[in-house]
Coordinates of C-alpha atoms in Angstrom, one line a residue:
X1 CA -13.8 43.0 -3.3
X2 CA -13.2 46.6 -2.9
X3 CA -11.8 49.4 -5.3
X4 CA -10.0 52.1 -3.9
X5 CA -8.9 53.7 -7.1
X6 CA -9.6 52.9 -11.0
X7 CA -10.0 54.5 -14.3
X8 CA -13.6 55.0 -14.7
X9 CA -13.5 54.0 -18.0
X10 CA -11.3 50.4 -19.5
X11 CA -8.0 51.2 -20.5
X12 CA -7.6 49.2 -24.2
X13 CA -4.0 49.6 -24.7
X14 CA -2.1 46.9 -23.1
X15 CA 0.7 47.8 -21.3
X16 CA 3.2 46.0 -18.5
X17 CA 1.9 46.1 -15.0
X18 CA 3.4 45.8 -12.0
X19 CA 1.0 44.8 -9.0
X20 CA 2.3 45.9 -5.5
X21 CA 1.1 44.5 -2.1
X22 CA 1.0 47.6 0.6
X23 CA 1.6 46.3 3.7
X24 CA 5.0 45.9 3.8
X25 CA 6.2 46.3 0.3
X26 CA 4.8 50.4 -0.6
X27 CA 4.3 50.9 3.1
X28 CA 5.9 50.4 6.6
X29 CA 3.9 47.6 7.8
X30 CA 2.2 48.7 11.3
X31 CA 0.1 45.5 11.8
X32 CA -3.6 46.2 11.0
X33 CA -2.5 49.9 10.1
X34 CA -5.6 52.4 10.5
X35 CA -4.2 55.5 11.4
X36 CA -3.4 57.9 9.0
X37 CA -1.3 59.3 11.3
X38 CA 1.4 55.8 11.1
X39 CA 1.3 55.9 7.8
X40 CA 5.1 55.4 6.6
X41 CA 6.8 55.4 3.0
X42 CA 9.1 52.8 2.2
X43 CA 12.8 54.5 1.9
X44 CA 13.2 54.5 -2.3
X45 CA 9.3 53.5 -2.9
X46 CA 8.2 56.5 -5.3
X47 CA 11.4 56.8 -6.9
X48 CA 11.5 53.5 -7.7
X49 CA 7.8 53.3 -9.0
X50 CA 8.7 56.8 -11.2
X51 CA 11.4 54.8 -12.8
X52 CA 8.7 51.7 -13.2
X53 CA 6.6 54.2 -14.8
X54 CA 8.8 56.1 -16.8
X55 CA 9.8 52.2 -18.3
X56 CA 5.5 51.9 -19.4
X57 CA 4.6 49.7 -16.7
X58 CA 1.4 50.7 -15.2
X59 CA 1.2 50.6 -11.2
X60 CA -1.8 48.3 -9.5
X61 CA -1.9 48.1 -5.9
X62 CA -3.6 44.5 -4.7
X63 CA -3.9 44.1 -0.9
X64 CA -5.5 42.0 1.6
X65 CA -7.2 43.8 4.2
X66 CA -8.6 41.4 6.6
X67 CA -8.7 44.0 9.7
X68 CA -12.0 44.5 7.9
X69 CA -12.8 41.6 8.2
X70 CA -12.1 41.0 11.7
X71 CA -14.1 44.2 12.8
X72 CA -10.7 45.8 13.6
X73 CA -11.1 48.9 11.6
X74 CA -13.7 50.4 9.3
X75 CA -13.7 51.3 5.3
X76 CA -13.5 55.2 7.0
X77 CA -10.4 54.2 8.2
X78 CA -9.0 52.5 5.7
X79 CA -10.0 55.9 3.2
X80 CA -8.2 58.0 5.5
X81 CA -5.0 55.5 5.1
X82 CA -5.3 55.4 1.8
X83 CA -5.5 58.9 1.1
X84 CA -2.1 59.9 3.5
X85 CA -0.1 56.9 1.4
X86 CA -1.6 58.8 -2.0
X87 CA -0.8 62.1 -0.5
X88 CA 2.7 61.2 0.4
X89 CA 3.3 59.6 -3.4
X90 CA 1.7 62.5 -4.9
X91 CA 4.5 64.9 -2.6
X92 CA 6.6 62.4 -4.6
X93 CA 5.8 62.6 -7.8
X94 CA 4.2 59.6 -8.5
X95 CA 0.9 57.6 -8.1
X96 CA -0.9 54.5 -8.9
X97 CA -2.9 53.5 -11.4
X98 CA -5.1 51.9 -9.6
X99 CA -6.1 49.8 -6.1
X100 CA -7.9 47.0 -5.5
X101 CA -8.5 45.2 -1.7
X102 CA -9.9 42.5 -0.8
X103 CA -12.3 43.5 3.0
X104 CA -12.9 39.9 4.2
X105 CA -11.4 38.0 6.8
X106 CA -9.6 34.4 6.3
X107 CA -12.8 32.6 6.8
X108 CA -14.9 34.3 4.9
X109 CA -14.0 32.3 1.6
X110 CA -14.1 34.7 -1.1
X111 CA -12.5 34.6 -4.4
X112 CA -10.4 38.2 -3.8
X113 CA -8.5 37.1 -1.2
X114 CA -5.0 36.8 -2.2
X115 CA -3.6 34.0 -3.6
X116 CA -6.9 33.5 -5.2
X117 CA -7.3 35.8 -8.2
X118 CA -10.3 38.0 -8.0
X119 CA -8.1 41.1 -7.0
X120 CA -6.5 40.5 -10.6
X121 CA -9.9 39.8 -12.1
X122 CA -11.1 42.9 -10.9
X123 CA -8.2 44.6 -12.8
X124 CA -8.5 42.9 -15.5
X125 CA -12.3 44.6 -15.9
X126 CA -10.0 47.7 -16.5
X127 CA -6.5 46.7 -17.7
X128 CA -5.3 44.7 -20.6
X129 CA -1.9 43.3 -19.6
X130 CA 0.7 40.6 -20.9
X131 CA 1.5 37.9 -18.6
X132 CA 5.0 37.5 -19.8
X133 CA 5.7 41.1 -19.0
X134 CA 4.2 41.8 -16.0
X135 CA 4.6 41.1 -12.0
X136 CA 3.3 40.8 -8.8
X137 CA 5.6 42.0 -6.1
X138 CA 5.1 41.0 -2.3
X139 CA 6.2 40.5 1.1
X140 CA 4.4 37.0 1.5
X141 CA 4.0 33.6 -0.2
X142 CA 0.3 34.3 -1.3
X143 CA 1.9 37.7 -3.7
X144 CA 4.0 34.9 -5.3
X145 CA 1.4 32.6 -5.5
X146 CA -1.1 35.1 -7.3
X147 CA 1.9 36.0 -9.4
X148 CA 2.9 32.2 -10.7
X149 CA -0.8 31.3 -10.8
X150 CA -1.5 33.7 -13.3
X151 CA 1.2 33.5 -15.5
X152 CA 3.0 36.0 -14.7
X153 CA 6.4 36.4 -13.0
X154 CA 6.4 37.3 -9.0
X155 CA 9.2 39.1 -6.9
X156 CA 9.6 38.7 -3.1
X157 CA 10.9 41.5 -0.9
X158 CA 12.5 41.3 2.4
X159 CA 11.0 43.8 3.8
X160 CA 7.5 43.6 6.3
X161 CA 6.6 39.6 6.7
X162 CA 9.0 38.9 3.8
X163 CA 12.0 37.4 6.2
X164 CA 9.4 35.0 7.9
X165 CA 8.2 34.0 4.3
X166 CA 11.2 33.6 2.7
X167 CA 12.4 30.3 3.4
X168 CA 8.8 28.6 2.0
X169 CA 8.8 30.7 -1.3
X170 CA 12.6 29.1 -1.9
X171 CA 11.8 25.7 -0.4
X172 CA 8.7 25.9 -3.2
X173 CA 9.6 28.1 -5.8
X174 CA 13.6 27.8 -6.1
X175 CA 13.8 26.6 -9.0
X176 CA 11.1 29.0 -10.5
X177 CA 13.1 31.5 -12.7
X178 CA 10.3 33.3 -12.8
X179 CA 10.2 33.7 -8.9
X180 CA 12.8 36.5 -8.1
X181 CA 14.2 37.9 -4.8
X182 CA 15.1 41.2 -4.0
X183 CA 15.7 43.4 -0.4
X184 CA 12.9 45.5 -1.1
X185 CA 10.4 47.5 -3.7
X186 CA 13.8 49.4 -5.2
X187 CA 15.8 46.2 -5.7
X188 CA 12.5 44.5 -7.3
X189 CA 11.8 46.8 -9.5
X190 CA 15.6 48.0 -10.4
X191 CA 15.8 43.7 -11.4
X192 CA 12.3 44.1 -13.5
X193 CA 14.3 46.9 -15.9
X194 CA 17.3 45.2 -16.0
X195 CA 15.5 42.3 -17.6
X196 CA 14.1 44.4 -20.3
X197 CA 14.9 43.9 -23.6
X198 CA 18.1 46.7 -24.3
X199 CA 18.8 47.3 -20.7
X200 CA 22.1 47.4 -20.5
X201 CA 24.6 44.3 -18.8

């Protein structure tokens, strides 16, 4: 697995974290994006992760990045995609905290390939977290599947691959009140706040 960005040093205060696919959920999913150049903000995204911030939630972006992988891009690429999304958060306002990808393709077997959890046990090197508090928000079933495999609670969006996935997270998880659904990044984190304890009805 591959870091994009993390505090060189642990942080030991735990906090709430939110962890946010890309592809679809923080950006407009372009299929294989490598051009800085595509590179396309959500509508609501940094507002909504100021307010997510502003709340003490730290922000952890966990992605699969197969076009790796495949050979369909190179880490130069993905750098220069990585730096126009920061660039247009920072014009924003806001960042995250961190970002962790997984490069391999499908076949390759690794443990960082989401829904496995080396993506999160990477973070965890850095972050102290609570379960119970935090989320995983995603377009497809393997964000909800990291999410409810690690204890924590897991939010699909509409948006990207969400439409094509959502009929299999609520034909598995529909029952799960721990598995949320929202439109989009905005309505997921606007339902995380409104669970807080002293949000208002």
């Amino acid at each position: 697995m591959n870091v994009w960005r993390s505090p060189a040093e642990p942080v030991h205060a735990e906090a709430p974290v939110l962890f946010l696919d890309r592809d679809g959920v923080l950006v407009v999913d372009k299929h294989y994006l490598s051009d800085p150049a595509e590179v396309e903000i959500i509508r609501g995204v940094p507002a909504a992760l100021a307010r997510a911030r502003e709340a003490g939630f730290r922000l952890v972006g966990v992605s699969n990045q197969s076009g790796l992988g495949r050979g369909m891009f190179d880490e130069a690429a993905l750098a220069a995609v990585m730096e126009r999304m920061d660039e247009l958060l920072a014009a924003e306002g806001v960042e995250l905290d961190a970002f962790y990808y997984c490069p391999h393709a499908p076949e390759d077997d690794c443990r960082c390939r989401k829904p496995r959890p080396g993506l999160l046990e990477e973070a965890g090197k850095t972050f102290r977290w609570d379960p119970r508090a935090s989320w995983v928000i995603g377009d497809k079933v393997d964000d909800v599947c990291l999410g409810r495999g690690a204890g924590m609670g897991a939010i699909h969006v509409a948006t990207g691959h969400g439409a094509g996935h959502r009929k299999r997270v609520l034909d598995t998880w529909g029952a799960d009140p721990m598995v949320l659904i929202a439109t989009d990044l905005p309505g997921a984190i606007a339902t995380v706040l409104d669970r807080l304890p002293g949000s208002a009805p």
